[in-house]
Amino acid sequence: MNPLLMSLLIIVALTVFGRTMVRKIQLLKALEPVDRADHLKERLENIVILAIGQKRLVGRAKERSSGIMHAFIFWGFCILLIRSLNLYGEGFQEGYHLPFLGGDDLLGYLYIALKDIMEGIVLLMIIFAIFRRAVLKPERIHNTFEAYLVLAMIGTLMVSDLLYDGARYNLIQLYNNPGSILYFNNPQYGSEFLWTPVSKGAAALISGLSAEANAAIRVIMFWLHICTQLTFLNLLPLGKHFHVITALPNVFLKSLGYPHEKPKLLDLEDEAAWEEESLGINHIHQLNWKQGLDLYTCTECGRCKEVCPTYITDKPLNLHDFNDSLKLELLENVDNTIKRARLSAAIKQSENAGQIEKIKEEISALNSKKQLIGEVIAEDTLWACTTCRACEEVCPVTIEHVPRIIAMRQGQTLMAEAYPKELNTALKGLERNGNPWGIGYDKRADWAEGLDVKIMADDPDVDYLFWVGCAGSFDDRSKKVSTSLVRILKKAGISFAILGVEEKCTGDFARRAGNEMMFQMMAQENIETLNNYNVKKIITACPHCLNTLKHEYPQMGGNYEVIHHAEFIHRLVEEGKIRLKQTAEGALTYHDPCYLGRYNDIFDQPRSIIKSVSKGGFKELKRHGRESFCCGAGGGRMWMEETIGKRINLERSEEIVAQQVSSVAVGCPFCLTMIEDGMKDLEKEETIKTMDIAELVEKNMA
Amino acid sequence: MKILTTVKNVVDVELNIHVENGAIVEEGLQYVINAWDESAVETAVQLKENNNAETTLVSVGGGEDNTKMIRRGYAMGIESGIQIDDAALAEGDSFVYAKVLQKVYEKGDYDLVITGKQAQDTDNGQTGIILAEYLGLPCVSNVIAIEVIDDQHIKVSRLGDAGTEIVELELPAVVTVDVSINEPRLPQMRSIMMAKKKPIDVMDLAALGTSHDEIGGATLKSEVVEFMAPEKREGGQKFEGDAAEITAQVVGLLANEAKVL
């Protein structure tokens, strides 16, 4: 149309965009390193399923309408991009099209049809989106000017393209193509307008106008489309719609193998790390680049807070604001962070001690003026998290909230020695007696008295180690679960032993509370004991122990096959070593423990067991499976009072009560305590029994 | 203000203590800082932080457990530590330890001695008070709060028989504290690492300027004759079911088996 104007627009837009992006990338590069260059195939699969497939948007029943809306806008947008390339070409050469998309190819016709229909759908979706924001006002979203602006721009892109085509149609069909516009016309496929019903509709709207007016509309709509698109491109990185650019890379670069980035094994002996205060996250520049990309990508959709047990129960942790505060702090420190990275690189190259000292001083002057914890994120906010991962499971762009929170807690505990002091009792118990209750370590195997359970020290020649865990060893209620499991294992003829007094807490809660020192102390001693007995296979009834033994001990040289008892019992049933009877009275339900379900993908086996023993059927809770609701005890919260808002276990217990079941099954000692306490608070402990899977099986096996 | 704090290494009473032939079975036991002394250390450290006090900690006894305990004190914030390590101290009672502490006190120039009011192993609750007597200093026991008035005076609250008593004291003085005075801090990695590097002033009795005889080690005023395990209580009997039936059953048992009716 106008090669000069087109060139100018493209050059200006791409220059501005390029400068913005270089800055954004520089900032990411200045953040801490993390390796995400592995498993290309899996990463591409994630792109296909999560990003292109929009799995977490359309896949959730609760969010289906907004999910479908977003998915169509996204797909429509992707499809329109190809058309846009054609239009840029048309700026230089009338009738330009990409290869295979012209009038000689069927593909050209198919594409133009798809594009046309998608534009119509996107327009409808935009109208729905505006209606939803303005009228329905879902609680999770914030209504911002930016949101409306972006919707308006996408709408403009669609309308301008449709009117452009409409005017073209009118000029060709009504006015004998006065400007000799090139269009698809094929003896076999017919005219392109046979394939574009929506454009034809647009054409009808302006068919009453003169040929000149139609010609003018065509030109205006062309440039409006181009200008809107280039402006849109430049607006994206400035706000939450940056996700349009970063979401795909963010999904591509997500953690694999474990649901999120594992807590880093910190080198606590590294004196330089203490001096530089580089353990954990205490400053915004200590985020790693993927965590920075997460912040770029957060779309502030609020799905995270909507499923967050703390937000629902009125705690101060609101992940939407949490991300937003971190993003603002990161962006406020762009210059200093980039400068710091340059200086750090300079230190590595310098050999002059005096110069190094000088650079170090310069670096410490570059710290953010704000305390990360206290000023950017409030203490209560940081410590509210139960690490349940519900937020991560629903995040459409796979943002990892929990590792960041744990790293910040590490920074607080290790560097600032600022952590909730109410944890001290449990930590001291760990230090002295290897359990958070602080009960004498020599009493650890007392529960097994009279059960004729082998101790590793006496007979290490067994197939399985039964890792009892602190709750199973010391908590009166959970001891019954240990007993039930022992009876099941014996009945199935499994050769197993326990460690007895040699077992210690795995260190799970200490690590989640940021106390890496205590975690490593526990892990080191346990791994020494386990390796000493050459333990290969471990059965445990505690998902927290399971998670730590299975995923975190390998960081310190402990590699074992770890099996949760629900999984193991399920296997025993399948192998016919145990026969279940449908003798459990009343309807049963199941509360998914976070560290068993979301962390370790065990959802089906417990359900299969419960269904096999239940006489009155199985009822699913409203929030279940991947979107199960935490009991409130994870992340060290078991050892802290819950003083703000409603108690999480109460919220969950009420949900269970509403299901009118006679028993709720759990697979975690913390859940057992929390749910049973909730039932007591609701005075329902007599009518709704809280039972572990093992107890249920022991009572209902032939 | 210079503060001397005393710490005792005691058996972890969370453990089962077994007795054989009148003596405690050492195997499997572990030793920890006495809880009341831990509170005394915390009190001293808080006085350091809030009132610029200088803090010294003393432990009577040798071995790794005692060294670890002093390092823990350092990690909590104590500035210097003294360990009295002498084979002659293997046997001793409150009088002996108070005498040793008296010598330690006299070697320094302390304004305030803070001890735990008792130790969870013997639960005697004597040492601090005897030390005050030996030193001729005023002593307040069972203290739950300390407030510094000036360099020469402190105000303490103690749990008395009738309620909280508030006492003003002229320094130097001895106070023995209750665990309720504070919640001792849990030393974290950074402090623990720094504590590892600090020197400990280890002395035997001679270096302290005294002897086994002078501290009364040869003429102990009290001695442990024998340890006995407490009798094990039999588990009770639980009755469930119809109230009338149970009543009859219980009355029957009380009359025929227990023979109390």
JSON list of C-alpha atoms in Angstrom, two decimals, chain A residues 309-467:
[
{"chain": "A", "resi": 309, "resn": "PRO", "atom": "CA", "xyz": [-6.37, -22.26, 51.81]},
{"chain": "A", "resi": 310, "resn": "THR", "atom": "CA", "xyz": [-4.91, -19.21, 53.50]},
{"chain": "A", "resi": 311, "resn": "TYR", "atom": "CA", "xyz": [-6.67, -16.66, 51.32]},
{"chain": "A", "resi": 312, "resn": "ILE", "atom": "CA", "xyz": [-9.98, -18.46, 51.67]},
{"chain": "A", "resi": 313, "resn": "THR", "atom": "CA", "xyz": [-9.64, -18.37, 55.45]},
{"chain": "A", "resi": 314, "resn": "ASP", "atom": "CA", "xyz": [-8.73, -14.67, 55.59]},
{"chain": "A", "resi": 315, "resn": "LYS", "atom": "CA", "xyz": [-4.99, -14.91, 56.11]},
{"chain": "A", "resi": 316, "resn": "PRO", "atom": "CA", "xyz": [-2.86, -12.09, 54.74]},
{"chain": "A", "resi": 317, "resn": "LEU", "atom": "CA", "xyz": [-1.29, -14.23, 52.01]},
{"chain": "A", "resi": 318, "resn": "ASN", "atom": "CA", "xyz": [-2.83, -13.19, 48.72]},
{"chain": "A", "resi": 319, "resn": "LEU", "atom": "CA", "xyz": [-0.72, -14.65, 45.94]},
{"chain": "A", "resi": 320, "resn": "HIS", "atom": "CA", "xyz": [-2.03, -12.16, 43.43]},
{"chain": "A", "resi": 321, "resn": "ASP", "atom": "CA", "xyz": [-0.69, -9.27, 45.52]},
{"chain": "A", "resi": 322, "resn": "PHE", "atom": "CA", "xyz": [2.35, -11.32, 46.52]},
{"chain": "A", "resi": 323, "resn": "ASN", "atom": "CA", "xyz": [3.42, -11.64, 42.89]},
{"chain": "A", "resi": 324, "resn": "ASP", "atom": "CA", "xyz": [2.54, -8.09, 42.15]},
{"chain": "A", "resi": 325, "resn": "SER", "atom": "CA", "xyz": [4.60, -6.72, 45.06]},
{"chain": "A", "resi": 326, "resn": "LEU", "atom": "CA", "xyz": [7.60, -8.80, 44.02]},
{"chain": "A", "resi": 327, "resn": "LYS", "atom": "CA", "xyz": [7.25, -7.71, 40.40]},
{"chain": "A", "resi": 328, "resn": "LEU", "atom": "CA", "xyz": [7.13, -4.05, 41.37]},
{"chain": "A", "resi": 329, "resn": "GLU", "atom": "CA", "xyz": [10.15, -4.46, 43.63]},
{"chain": "A", "resi": 330, "resn": "LEU", "atom": "CA", "xyz": [12.01, -6.26, 40.85]},
{"chain": "A", "resi": 331, "resn": "LEU", "atom": "CA", "xyz": [11.20, -3.57, 38.32]},
{"chain": "A", "resi": 332, "resn": "GLU", "atom": "CA", "xyz": [12.16, -0.80, 40.74]},
{"chain": "A", "resi": 333, "resn": "ASN", "atom": "CA", "xyz": [15.57, -2.39, 40.99]},
{"chain": "A", "resi": 334, "resn": "VAL", "atom": "CA", "xyz": [16.26, -3.07, 37.34]},
{"chain": "A", "resi": 335, "resn": "ASP", "atom": "CA", "xyz": [19.27, -0.76, 37.02]},
{"chain": "A", "resi": 336, "resn": "ASN", "atom": "CA", "xyz": [20.86, -1.81, 40.28]},
{"chain": "A", "resi": 337, "resn": "THR", "atom": "CA", "xyz": [20.35, -5.49, 39.59]},
{"chain": "A", "resi": 338, "resn": "ILE", "atom": "CA", "xyz": [21.92, -5.30, 36.14]},
{"chain": "A", "resi": 339, "resn": "LYS", "atom": "CA", "xyz": [24.79, -3.22, 37.49]},
{"chain": "A", "resi": 340, "resn": "ARG", "atom": "CA", "xyz": [25.33, -5.67, 40.34]},
{"chain": "A", "resi": 341, "resn": "ALA", "atom": "CA", "xyz": [25.62, -8.57, 37.90]},
{"chain": "A", "resi": 342, "resn": "ARG", "atom": "CA", "xyz": [28.25, -6.67, 35.91]},
{"chain": "A", "resi": 343, "resn": "LEU", "atom": "CA", "xyz": [30.23, -5.90, 39.06]},
{"chain": "A", "resi": 344, "resn": "SER", "atom": "CA", "xyz": [30.00, -9.50, 40.24]},
{"chain": "A", "resi": 345, "resn": "ALA", "atom": "CA", "xyz": [31.41, -10.62, 36.91]},
{"chain": "A", "resi": 346, "resn": "ALA", "atom": "CA", "xyz": [34.18, -8.05, 37.30]},
{"chain": "A", "resi": 347, "resn": "ILE", "atom": "CA", "xyz": [35.13, -9.50, 40.69]},
{"chain": "A", "resi": 348, "resn": "LYS", "atom": "CA", "xyz": [35.58, -12.91, 39.14]},
{"chain": "A", "resi": 349, "resn": "GLN", "atom": "CA", "xyz": [38.02, -11.48, 36.64]},
{"chain": "A", "resi": 350, "resn": "SER", "atom": "CA", "xyz": [39.90, -9.22, 39.00]},
{"chain": "A", "resi": 351, "resn": "GLU", "atom": "CA", "xyz": [42.90, -10.43, 40.94]},
{"chain": "A", "resi": 352, "resn": "ASN", "atom": "CA", "xyz": [43.63, -7.23, 42.74]},
{"chain": "A", "resi": 353, "resn": "ALA", "atom": "CA", "xyz": [42.47, -7.64, 46.36]},
{"chain": "A", "resi": 354, "resn": "GLY", "atom": "CA", "xyz": [42.06, -3.92, 46.91]},
{"chain": "A", "resi": 355, "resn": "GLN", "atom": "CA", "xyz": [39.98, -3.55, 43.81]},
{"chain": "A", "resi": 356, "resn": "ILE", "atom": "CA", "xyz": [37.84, -6.52, 44.78]},
{"chain": "A", "resi": 357, "resn": "GLU", "atom": "CA", "xyz": [37.11, -4.93, 48.14]},
{"chain": "A", "resi": 358, "resn": "LYS", "atom": "CA", "xyz": [36.11, -1.73, 46.41]},
{"chain": "A", "resi": 359, "resn": "ILE", "atom": "CA", "xyz": [33.77, -3.52, 44.03]},
{"chain": "A", "resi": 360, "resn": "LYS", "atom": "CA", "xyz": [32.25, -5.45, 46.93]},
{"chain": "A", "resi": 361, "resn": "GLU", "atom": "CA", "xyz": [31.45, -2.18, 48.64]},
{"chain": "A", "resi": 362, "resn": "GLU", "atom": "CA", "xyz": [29.87, -0.89, 45.47]},
{"chain": "A", "resi": 363, "resn": "ILE", "atom": "CA", "xyz": [27.82, -4.04, 45.20]},
{"chain": "A", "resi": 364, "resn": "SER", "atom": "CA", "xyz": [26.45, -3.84, 48.71]},
{"chain": "A", "resi": 365, "resn": "ALA", "atom": "CA", "xyz": [25.40, -0.25, 48.02]},
{"chain": "A", "resi": 366, "resn": "LEU", "atom": "CA", "xyz": [23.20, -1.60, 45.23]},
{"chain": "A", "resi": 367, "resn": "ASN", "atom": "CA", "xyz": [20.90, -3.54, 47.56]},
{"chain": "A", "resi": 368, "resn": "SER", "atom": "CA", "xyz": [17.28, -2.55, 47.37]},
{"chain": "A", "resi": 369, "resn": "LYS", "atom": "CA", "xyz": [16.39, 0.17, 49.82]},
{"chain": "A", "resi": 370, "resn": "LYS", "atom": "CA", "xyz": [13.44, -1.89, 50.94]},
{"chain": "A", "resi": 371, "resn": "GLN", "atom": "CA", "xyz": [13.57, -4.92, 53.21]},
{"chain": "A", "resi": 372, "resn": "LEU", "atom": "CA", "xyz": [12.15, -7.75, 51.13]},
{"chain": "A", "resi": 373, "resn": "ILE", "atom": "CA", "xyz": [10.47, -9.30, 54.14]},
{"chain": "A", "resi": 374, "resn": "GLY", "atom": "CA", "xyz": [8.87, -6.63, 56.25]},
{"chain": "A", "resi": 375, "resn": "GLU", "atom": "CA", "xyz": [8.47, -3.90, 53.68]},
{"chain": "A", "resi": 376, "resn": "VAL", "atom": "CA", "xyz": [7.73, -5.63, 50.37]},
{"chain": "A", "resi": 377, "resn": "ILE", "atom": "CA", "xyz": [6.18, -8.81, 51.78]},
{"chain": "A", "resi": 378, "resn": "ALA", "atom": "CA", "xyz": [4.83, -8.82, 55.33]},
{"chain": "A", "resi": 379, "resn": "GLU", "atom": "CA", "xyz": [6.10, -11.46, 57.76]},
{"chain": "A", "resi": 380, "resn": "ASP", "atom": "CA", "xyz": [2.63, -12.86, 58.38]},
{"chain": "A", "resi": 381, "resn": "THR", "atom": "CA", "xyz": [2.18, -13.24, 54.66]},
{"chain": "A", "resi": 382, "resn": "LEU", "atom": "CA", "xyz": [5.38, -15.20, 54.23]},
{"chain": "A", "resi": 383, "resn": "TRP", "atom": "CA", "xyz": [4.69, -17.56, 57.10]},
{"chain": "A", "resi": 384, "resn": "ALA", "atom": "CA", "xyz": [1.03, -18.18, 56.29]},
{"chain": "A", "resi": 385, "resn": "CYS", "atom": "CA", "xyz": [1.76, -20.54, 53.38]},
{"chain": "A", "resi": 386, "resn": "THR", "atom": "CA", "xyz": [1.13, -24.23, 54.02]},
{"chain": "A", "resi": 387, "resn": "THR", "atom": "CA", "xyz": [3.12, -25.16, 50.87]},
{"chain": "A", "resi": 388, "resn": "CYS", "atom": "CA", "xyz": [0.07, -27.09, 49.65]},
{"chain": "A", "resi": 389, "resn": "ARG", "atom": "CA", "xyz": [0.71, -26.24, 45.97]},
{"chain": "A", "resi": 390, "resn": "ALA", "atom": "CA", "xyz": [-2.96, -25.71, 45.12]},
{"chain": "A", "resi": 391, "resn": "CYS", "atom": "CA", "xyz": [-1.94, -22.39, 43.56]},
{"chain": "A", "resi": 392, "resn": "GLU", "atom": "CA", "xyz": [0.67, -23.96, 41.32]},
{"chain": "A", "resi": 393, "resn": "GLU", "atom": "CA", "xyz": [-1.67, -26.68, 40.18]},
{"chain": "A", "resi": 394, "resn": "VAL", "atom": "CA", "xyz": [-4.20, -24.20, 38.79]},
{"chain": "A", "resi": 395, "resn": "CYS", "atom": "CA", "xyz": [-1.83, -21.56, 37.43]},
{"chain": "A", "resi": 396, "resn": "PRO", "atom": "CA", "xyz": [-2.37, -21.54, 33.65]},
{"chain": "A", "resi": 397, "resn": "VAL", "atom": "CA", "xyz": [1.17, -20.30, 33.05]},
{"chain": "A", "resi": 398, "resn": "THR", "atom": "CA", "xyz": [2.83, -22.69, 35.55]},
{"chain": "A", "resi": 399, "resn": "ILE", "atom": "CA", "xyz": [4.17, -20.12, 37.98]},
{"chain": "A", "resi": 400, "resn": "GLU", "atom": "CA", "xyz": [5.96, -21.73, 40.94]},
{"chain": "A", "resi": 401, "resn": "HIS", "atom": "CA", "xyz": [5.00, -19.88, 44.10]},
{"chain": "A", "resi": 402, "resn": "VAL", "atom": "CA", "xyz": [6.11, -22.31, 46.78]},
{"chain": "A", "resi": 403, "resn": "PRO", "atom": "CA", "xyz": [9.87, -22.63, 46.09]},
{"chain": "A", "resi": 404, "resn": "ARG", "atom": "CA", "xyz": [10.12, -18.85, 46.22]},
{"chain": "A", "resi": 405, "resn": "ILE", "atom": "CA", "xyz": [8.36, -18.78, 49.57]},
{"chain": "A", "resi": 406, "resn": "ILE", "atom": "CA", "xyz": [10.64, -21.49, 50.95]},
{"chain": "A", "resi": 407, "resn": "ALA", "atom": "CA", "xyz": [13.73, -19.66, 49.71]},
{"chain": "A", "resi": 408, "resn": "MET", "atom": "CA", "xyz": [12.52, -16.48, 51.37]},
{"chain": "A", "resi": 409, "resn": "ARG", "atom": "CA", "xyz": [11.94, -18.38, 54.58]},
{"chain": "A", "resi": 410, "resn": "GLN", "atom": "CA", "xyz": [15.50, -19.72, 54.28]},
{"chain": "A", "resi": 411, "resn": "GLY", "atom": "CA", "xyz": [16.77, -16.19, 53.96]},
{"chain": "A", "resi": 412, "resn": "GLN", "atom": "CA", "xyz": [14.80, -15.15, 57.00]},
{"chain": "A", "resi": 413, "resn": "THR", "atom": "CA", "xyz": [15.83, -18.11, 59.14]},
{"chain": "A", "resi": 414, "resn": "LEU", "atom": "CA", "xyz": [19.47, -18.38, 58.12]},
{"chain": "A", "resi": 415, "resn": "MET", "atom": "CA", "xyz": [20.47, -14.80, 57.51]},
{"chain": "A", "resi": 416, "resn": "ALA", "atom": "CA", "xyz": [18.14, -12.64, 59.53]},
{"chain": "A", "resi": 417, "resn": "GLU", "atom": "CA", "xyz": [17.36, -15.26, 62.21]},
{"chain": "A", "resi": 418, "resn": "ALA", "atom": "CA", "xyz": [13.85, -13.87, 61.96]},
{"chain": "A", "resi": 419, "resn": "TYR", "atom": "CA", "xyz": [11.30, -16.65, 61.99]},
{"chain": "A", "resi": 420, "resn": "PRO", "atom": "CA", "xyz": [8.26, -17.39, 64.12]},
{"chain": "A", "resi": 421, "resn": "LYS", "atom": "CA", "xyz": [9.71, -18.22, 67.50]},
{"chain": "A", "resi": 422, "resn": "GLU", "atom": "CA", "xyz": [6.84, -20.56, 68.21]},
{"chain": "A", "resi": 423, "resn": "LEU", "atom": "CA", "xyz": [8.70, -23.02, 65.97]},
{"chain": "A", "resi": 424, "resn": "ASN", "atom": "CA", "xyz": [11.47, -23.22, 68.56]},
{"chain": "A", "resi": 425, "resn": "THR", "atom": "CA", "xyz": [9.87, -25.93, 70.64]},
{"chain": "A", "resi": 426, "resn": "ALA", "atom": "CA", "xyz": [9.55, -28.24, 67.65]},
{"chain": "A", "resi": 427, "resn": "LEU", "atom": "CA", "xyz": [13.02, -27.35, 66.37]},
{"chain": "A", "resi": 428, "resn": "LYS", "atom": "CA", "xyz": [14.55, -27.96, 69.78]},
{"chain": "A", "resi": 429, "resn": "GLY", "atom": "CA", "xyz": [12.77, -31.30, 69.88]},
{"chain": "A", "resi": 430, "resn": "LEU", "atom": "CA", "xyz": [14.37, -32.12, 66.57]},
{"chain": "A", "resi": 431, "resn": "GLU", "atom": "CA", "xyz": [17.78, -31.06, 67.74]},
{"chain": "A", "resi": 432, "resn": "ARG", "atom": "CA", "xyz": [17.68, -33.10, 70.92]},
{"chain": "A", "resi": 433, "resn": "ASN", "atom": "CA", "xyz": [15.50, -36.06, 70.25]},
{"chain": "A", "resi": 434, "resn": "GLY", "atom": "CA", "xyz": [15.00, -36.12, 66.51]},
{"chain": "A", "resi": 435, "resn": "ASN", "atom": "CA", "xyz": [11.27, -35.41, 66.66]},
{"chain": "A", "resi": 436, "resn": "PRO", "atom": "CA", "xyz": [9.24, -32.21, 66.82]},
{"chain": "A", "resi": 437, "resn": "TRP", "atom": "CA", "xyz": [7.34, -33.36, 69.88]},
{"chain": "A", "resi": 438, "resn": "GLY", "atom": "CA", "xyz": [10.62, -33.45, 71.79]},
{"chain": "A", "resi": 439, "resn": "ILE", "atom": "CA", "xyz": [9.79, -36.83, 73.29]},
{"chain": "A", "resi": 440, "resn": "GLY", "atom": "CA", "xyz": [12.81, -38.94, 74.30]},
{"chain": "A", "resi": 441, "resn": "TYR", "atom": "CA", "xyz": [14.32, -40.58, 71.23]},
{"chain": "A", "resi": 442, "resn": "ASP", "atom": "CA", "xyz": [14.55, -43.86, 73.14]},
{"chain": "A", "resi": 443, "resn": "LYS", "atom": "CA", "xyz": [10.73, -44.07, 73.18]},
{"chain": "A", "resi": 444, "resn": "ARG", "atom": "CA", "xyz": [10.44, -44.04, 69.40]},
{"chain": "A", "resi": 445, "resn": "ALA", "atom": "CA", "xyz": [9.71, -47.74, 69.05]},
{"chain": "A", "resi": 446, "resn": "ASP", "atom": "CA", "xyz": [7.50, -48.04, 72.15]},
{"chain": "A", "resi": 447, "resn": "TRP", "atom": "CA", "xyz": [4.36, -48.14, 69.96]},
{"chain": "A", "resi": 448, "resn": "ALA", "atom": "CA", "xyz": [5.54, -51.41, 68.44]},
{"chain": "A", "resi": 449, "resn": "GLU", "atom": "CA", "xyz": [5.81, -53.23, 71.76]},
{"chain": "A", "resi": 450, "resn": "GLY", "atom": "CA", "xyz": [3.97, -56.51, 71.63]},
{"chain": "A", "resi": 451, "resn": "LEU", "atom": "CA", "xyz": [3.50, -56.35, 67.87]},
{"chain": "A", "resi": 452, "resn": "ASP", "atom": "CA", "xyz": [6.56, -58.47, 67.17]},
{"chain": "A", "resi": 453, "resn": "VAL", "atom": "CA", "xyz": [8.09, -56.02, 64.71]},
{"chain": "A", "resi": 454, "resn": "LYS", "atom": "CA", "xyz": [11.66, -56.56, 63.59]},
{"chain": "A", "resi": 455, "resn": "ILE", "atom": "CA", "xyz": [14.22, -53.85, 64.25]},
{"chain": "A", "resi": 456, "resn": "MET", "atom": "CA", "xyz": [16.83, -53.21, 61.56]},
{"chain": "A", "resi": 457, "resn": "ALA", "atom": "CA", "xyz": [19.65, -53.36, 64.08]},
{"chain": "A", "resi": 458, "resn": "ASP", "atom": "CA", "xyz": [18.63, -56.92, 64.96]},
{"chain": "A", "resi": 459, "resn": "ASP", "atom": "CA", "xyz": [17.80, -58.15, 61.49]},
{"chain": "A", "resi": 460, "resn": "PRO", "atom": "CA", "xyz": [18.62, -55.96, 58.49]},
{"chain": "A", "resi": 461, "resn": "ASP", "atom": "CA", "xyz": [17.96, -58.80, 56.08]},
{"chain": "A", "resi": 462, "resn": "VAL", "atom": "CA", "xyz": [14.42, -57.75, 55.11]},
{"chain": "A", "resi": 463, "resn": "ASP", "atom": "CA", "xyz": [12.74, -56.66, 51.87]},
{"chain": "A", "resi": 464, "resn": "TYR", "atom": "CA", "xyz": [11.28, -53.40, 53.11]},
{"chain": "A", "resi": 465, "resn": "LEU", "atom": "CA", "xyz": [11.94, -50.78, 55.70]},
{"chain": "A", "resi": 466, "resn": "PHE", "atom": "CA", "xyz": [8.80, -49.43, 57.30]},
{"chain": "A", "resi": 467, "resn": "TRP", "atom": "CA", "xyz": [9.61, -45.76, 57.89]}
]
